[in-house]
Amino acid sequence: MPLPIAASLARGPRLHDVYDVLRSAILNGQLRPGEAMSETKTAAQFGVSRTPIRDAFRRLSDDGFLRIVPQVGTYVAPIQLEAVADSQFVRETLECRTIRLAAERMDLAHALVLDRHLAEQERAVAANDTDSFFASDEAMHADLIRIAGRPAVWNLIQDVKAQLDRVRCLSLQSTNWLAMIFEQHRTLIDRTRARDADGAEEAMRAHLRTVFDAIERIAATNSEYFEDDRAQPAR
């Protein structure tokens, strides 16, 4: 599968370039769980020696994105459901609190920012542009936290949600799911703009918990994408 080699790599890829491109391809589902990875083939795609590829593979393995099996091979690691559940818990705990603050602090300037996100997402849904939708989704959640007056909270969330994002990206590849998430966003923003703190919190909690439905939907046809070494989380 061709990798989305960034234009900057043309001037000579560095380790963090290789790592970032491979990490992005795993997060967005271009490299699927269980897919075999070859140092030789990847080095040829990047136009580099195997040394930076080997180093990037090692970092990705440390991060839980690759699984290196000595004498067997290297594979894209399955999605760790324990990590998904943990990061969903963190998001729900923090974002349900901050959405209340955002609703209480809402003003016209904030509303215009949120309306722009919805307009971007509506265009992305119409074009079935999952990359643009995901980028706007991320920016919208970050702005909601900023509106709440707690911008550093988004950095905490970013640190723990990589495995969760793998599920989100895979789920958005369904047009129906993409449209459903957009409608959830519309409800969430409408309630926040109306300064309805209780309603906004309720909408945020329901929205964030759709990740469990996404797992069930994806696992129905691709159960091998997941690895579960935990008890099922309370719904």
Tab-separated table of C-alpha atoms in Angstrom:
chain	number	residue	atom	x	y	z
A	1	MET	CA	0.000	0.000	0.000
A	2	PRO	CA	1.523	3.383	-0.993
A	3	LEU	CA	2.184	5.590	1.978
A	4	PRO	CA	1.213	9.290	2.074
A	5	ILE	CA	4.819	10.502	1.858
A	6	ALA	CA	4.816	14.130	2.883
A	7	ALA	CA	6.243	16.680	0.448
A	8	SER	CA	8.856	17.595	3.046
A	9	LEU	CA	10.379	14.129	2.736
A	10	ALA	CA	11.550	14.954	-0.765
A	11	ARG	CA	14.369	17.026	0.699
A	12	GLY	CA	15.616	14.094	2.766
A	13	PRO	CA	13.506	12.357	5.443
A	14	ARG	CA	14.562	12.510	9.047
A	15	LEU	CA	13.668	9.982	11.714
A	16	HIS	CA	10.769	12.025	13.025
A	17	ASP	CA	9.422	12.428	9.465
A	18	VAL	CA	9.390	8.664	8.934
A	19	TYR	CA	7.887	8.078	12.359
A	20	ASP	CA	5.201	10.749	11.909
A	21	VAL	CA	4.098	9.491	8.489
A	22	LEU	CA	3.889	5.863	9.626
A	23	ARG	CA	2.121	6.818	12.861
A	24	SER	CA	-0.417	8.865	10.912
A	25	ALA	CA	-1.025	5.991	8.483
A	26	ILE	CA	-1.718	3.649	11.410
A	27	LEU	CA	-3.953	6.154	13.207
A	28	ASN	CA	-6.076	6.914	10.162
A	29	GLY	CA	-6.498	3.263	9.253
A	30	GLN	CA	-4.504	3.324	6.026
A	31	LEU	CA	-2.271	0.706	7.643
A	32	ARG	CA	-4.713	-1.783	9.148
A	33	PRO	CA	-4.272	-3.840	12.312
A	34	GLY	CA	-2.455	-7.062	11.485
A	35	GLU	CA	-0.900	-5.719	8.281
A	36	ALA	CA	2.671	-6.938	7.761
A	37	MET	CA	5.397	-4.296	7.641
A	38	SER	CA	8.731	-4.737	5.866
A	39	GLU	CA	11.789	-2.636	6.635
A	40	THR	CA	13.079	-3.180	3.106
A	41	LYS	CA	9.839	-2.221	1.328
A	42	THR	CA	9.202	0.739	3.619
A	43	ALA	CA	12.748	2.004	3.138
A	44	ALA	CA	12.230	1.830	-0.635
A	45	GLN	CA	8.979	3.801	-0.360
A	46	PHE	CA	10.734	6.523	1.630
A	47	GLY	CA	13.899	6.392	-0.440
A	48	VAL	CA	16.130	5.866	2.606
A	49	SER	CA	18.296	3.173	4.132
A	50	ARG	CA	16.832	0.644	6.521
A	51	THR	CA	18.398	2.330	9.565
A	52	PRO	CA	15.850	5.168	9.993
A	53	ILE	CA	13.037	2.727	9.225
A	54	ARG	CA	14.292	0.328	11.893
A	55	ASP	CA	14.478	3.184	14.407
A	56	ALA	CA	10.963	4.380	13.521
A	57	PHE	CA	9.635	0.817	13.823
A	58	ARG	CA	11.191	0.572	17.276
A	59	ARG	CA	9.549	3.815	18.412
A	60	LEU	CA	6.181	2.740	17.019
A	61	SER	CA	6.532	-0.587	18.819
A	62	ASP	CA	7.270	1.224	22.087
A	63	ASP	CA	4.137	3.327	21.515
A	64	GLY	CA	1.975	0.245	20.963
A	65	PHE	CA	1.391	0.778	17.220
A	66	LEU	CA	3.597	-2.002	15.864
A	67	ARG	CA	4.285	-5.506	17.091
A	68	ILE	CA	7.759	-6.834	16.361
A	69	VAL	CA	8.025	-10.618	16.605
A	70	PRO	CA	11.665	-11.838	16.407
A	71	GLN	CA	12.309	-14.301	13.582
A	72	VAL	CA	8.715	-13.861	12.378
A	73	GLY	CA	8.072	-10.284	11.297
A	74	THR	CA	6.636	-6.888	12.121
A	75	TYR	CA	2.915	-6.183	12.081
A	76	VAL	CA	0.581	-3.279	12.771
A	77	ALA	CA	-0.556	-3.923	16.329
A	78	PRO	CA	-4.233	-4.575	17.070
A	79	ILE	CA	-6.186	-1.805	18.758
A	80	GLN	CA	-5.874	-2.154	22.516
A	81	LEU	CA	-9.388	-2.024	23.939
A	82	GLU	CA	-8.130	-1.350	27.451
A	83	ALA	CA	-6.401	1.786	26.189
A	84	VAL	CA	-9.530	2.794	24.250
A	85	ALA	CA	-11.677	2.431	27.369
A	86	ASP	CA	-9.192	4.391	29.476
A	87	SER	CA	-8.940	7.258	27.005
A	88	GLN	CA	-12.724	7.371	26.558
A	89	PHE	CA	-13.042	7.618	30.343
A	90	VAL	CA	-10.575	10.503	30.410
A	91	ARG	CA	-12.377	12.316	27.596
A	92	GLU	CA	-15.802	11.859	29.135
A	93	THR	CA	-14.628	12.992	32.565
A	94	LEU	CA	-12.879	16.111	31.269
A	95	GLU	CA	-15.041	17.097	28.316
A	96	CYS	CA	-18.372	16.731	30.086
A	97	ARG	CA	-17.057	19.149	32.696
A	98	THR	CA	-15.589	21.605	30.199
A	99	ILE	CA	-18.673	21.625	27.938
A	100	ARG	CA	-20.677	22.908	30.881
A	101	LEU	CA	-18.184	25.740	31.313
A	102	ALA	CA	-18.276	26.440	27.573
A	103	ALA	CA	-22.067	26.739	27.656
A	104	GLU	CA	-21.909	29.101	30.602
A	105	ARG	CA	-19.256	31.286	28.913
A	106	MET	CA	-20.810	31.248	25.433
A	107	ASP	CA	-20.943	34.533	23.538
A	108	LEU	CA	-21.442	35.599	19.912
A	109	ALA	CA	-17.754	35.309	18.979
A	110	HIS	CA	-17.601	31.780	20.386
A	111	ALA	CA	-20.797	30.824	18.569
A	112	LEU	CA	-19.351	31.992	15.247
A	113	VAL	CA	-16.253	29.825	15.774
A	114	LEU	CA	-18.403	26.759	16.430
A	115	ASP	CA	-20.676	27.516	13.475
A	116	ARG	CA	-17.617	27.552	11.188
A	117	HIS	CA	-16.682	24.084	12.377
A	118	LEU	CA	-20.175	22.810	11.601
A	119	ALA	CA	-20.033	24.363	8.132
A	120	GLU	CA	-16.670	22.697	7.481
A	121	GLN	CA	-17.984	19.358	8.647
A	122	GLU	CA	-21.147	19.628	6.557
A	123	ARG	CA	-19.000	20.157	3.450
A	124	ALA	CA	-16.796	17.221	4.437
A	125	VAL	CA	-19.800	14.933	4.866
A	126	ALA	CA	-21.161	15.961	1.452
A	127	ALA	CA	-17.783	15.184	-0.127
A	128	ASN	CA	-17.235	12.058	2.006
A	129	ASP	CA	-13.919	13.645	2.996
A	130	THR	CA	-13.056	11.786	6.184
A	131	ASP	CA	-9.656	13.444	6.638
A	132	SER	CA	-11.143	16.953	6.599
A	133	PHE	CA	-13.984	15.866	8.855
A	134	PHE	CA	-11.614	14.362	11.404
A	135	ALA	CA	-9.421	17.481	11.396
A	136	SER	CA	-12.457	19.727	11.954
A	137	ASP	CA	-13.763	17.355	14.639
A	138	GLU	CA	-10.476	17.664	16.511
A	139	ALA	CA	-10.408	21.451	16.140
A	140	MET	CA	-14.017	21.746	17.327
A	141	HIS	CA	-13.369	19.776	20.517
A	142	ALA	CA	-10.202	21.789	21.147
A	143	ASP	CA	-12.121	25.048	20.693
A	144	LEU	CA	-14.884	23.939	23.042
A	145	ILE	CA	-12.253	23.364	25.720
A	146	ARG	CA	-10.635	26.703	24.905
A	147	ILE	CA	-14.028	28.436	25.186
A	148	ALA	CA	-14.382	26.791	28.596
A	149	GLY	CA	-11.192	28.583	29.621
A	150	ARG	CA	-9.158	25.393	30.051
A	151	PRO	CA	-7.027	25.090	26.865
A	152	ALA	CA	-4.330	22.964	28.528
A	153	VAL	CA	-6.905	20.227	29.137
A	154	TRP	CA	-6.852	19.417	25.412
A	155	ASN	CA	-3.132	18.661	25.667
A	156	LEU	CA	-3.868	16.122	28.412
A	157	ILE	CA	-6.504	14.480	26.244
A	158	GLN	CA	-4.185	14.383	23.230
A	159	ASP	CA	-1.603	12.492	25.270
A	160	VAL	CA	-3.913	9.534	25.965
A	161	LYS	CA	-6.230	9.090	22.989
A	162	ALA	CA	-4.137	7.544	20.216
A	163	GLN	CA	-5.756	4.081	20.380
A	164	LEU	CA	-9.186	5.727	20.633
A	165	ASP	CA	-8.427	7.753	17.505
A	166	ARG	CA	-7.729	4.545	15.588
A	167	VAL	CA	-11.301	3.433	16.273
A	168	ARG	CA	-12.677	6.869	15.395
A	169	CYS	CA	-10.876	6.971	12.046
A	170	LEU	CA	-11.982	3.464	11.095
A	171	SER	CA	-15.599	4.255	11.999
A	172	LEU	CA	-15.641	7.440	9.895
A	173	GLN	CA	-14.942	5.395	6.762
A	174	SER	CA	-18.665	4.603	6.754
A	175	THR	CA	-20.683	7.401	5.123
A	176	ASN	CA	-23.654	6.710	7.396
A	177	TRP	CA	-21.447	6.902	10.485
A	178	LEU	CA	-19.891	10.142	9.280
A	179	ALA	CA	-23.343	11.709	8.886
A	180	MET	CA	-24.435	10.419	12.293
A	181	ILE	CA	-21.422	11.944	14.050
A	182	PHE	CA	-22.096	15.241	12.280
A	183	GLU	CA	-25.670	15.287	13.580
A	184	GLN	CA	-24.353	14.631	17.086
A	185	HIS	CA	-22.021	17.593	16.671
A	186	ARG	CA	-24.910	19.767	15.512
A	187	THR	CA	-26.926	18.858	18.617
A	188	LEU	CA	-23.918	19.422	20.850
A	189	ILE	CA	-23.209	22.860	19.388
A	190	ASP	CA	-26.880	23.901	19.373
A	191	ARG	CA	-27.191	23.181	23.080
A	192	THR	CA	-23.897	24.880	23.876
A	193	ARG	CA	-24.859	27.985	21.870
A	194	ALA	CA	-28.166	28.061	23.760
A	195	ARG	CA	-26.190	28.097	27.031
A	196	ASP	CA	-27.938	24.872	28.029
A	197	ALA	CA	-25.234	23.399	30.268
A	198	ASP	CA	-27.235	20.302	31.262
A	199	GLY	CA	-28.244	19.561	27.685
A	200	ALA	CA	-24.723	20.135	26.368
A	201	GLU	CA	-23.250	17.771	28.938
A	202	GLU	CA	-25.843	15.110	28.098
A	203	ALA	CA	-25.083	15.475	24.371
A	204	MET	CA	-21.328	15.293	24.964
A	205	ARG	CA	-21.601	12.137	27.060
A	206	ALA	CA	-23.764	10.405	24.445
A	207	HIS	CA	-21.419	11.545	21.678
A	208	LEU	CA	-18.249	10.261	23.342
A	209	ARG	CA	-19.813	6.916	24.188
A	210	THR	CA	-20.483	6.131	20.529
A	211	VAL	CA	-16.952	4.715	20.432
A	212	PHE	CA	-18.300	1.546	22.073
A	213	ASP	CA	-20.898	1.183	19.318
A	214	ALA	CA	-18.162	1.785	16.749
A	215	ILE	CA	-16.080	-1.043	18.226
A	216	GLU	CA	-19.028	-3.437	18.054
A	217	ARG	CA	-19.759	-2.435	14.466
A	218	ILE	CA	-16.161	-2.813	13.277
A	219	ALA	CA	-15.607	-6.029	15.242
A	220	ALA	CA	-18.648	-7.608	13.577
A	221	THR	CA	-16.588	-7.981	10.400
A	222	ASN	CA	-13.019	-7.451	11.635
A	223	SER	CA	-12.698	-8.804	15.151
A	224	GLU	CA	-8.971	-9.361	14.539
A	225	TYR	CA	-8.487	-5.592	14.609
A	226	PHE	CA	-8.883	-5.607	18.396
A	227	GLU	CA	-7.131	-7.065	21.401
A	228	ASP	CA	-9.030	-7.227	24.670
A	229	ASP	CA	-7.355	-8.157	27.957
A	230	ARG	CA	-9.834	-6.484	30.260
A	231	ALA	CA	-13.351	-6.844	31.573
A	232	GLN	CA	-16.013	-5.010	29.571
A	233	PRO	CA	-16.376	-1.363	30.722
A	234	ALA	CA	-19.599	-0.183	32.307
A	235	ARG	CA	-21.832	1.406	29.658
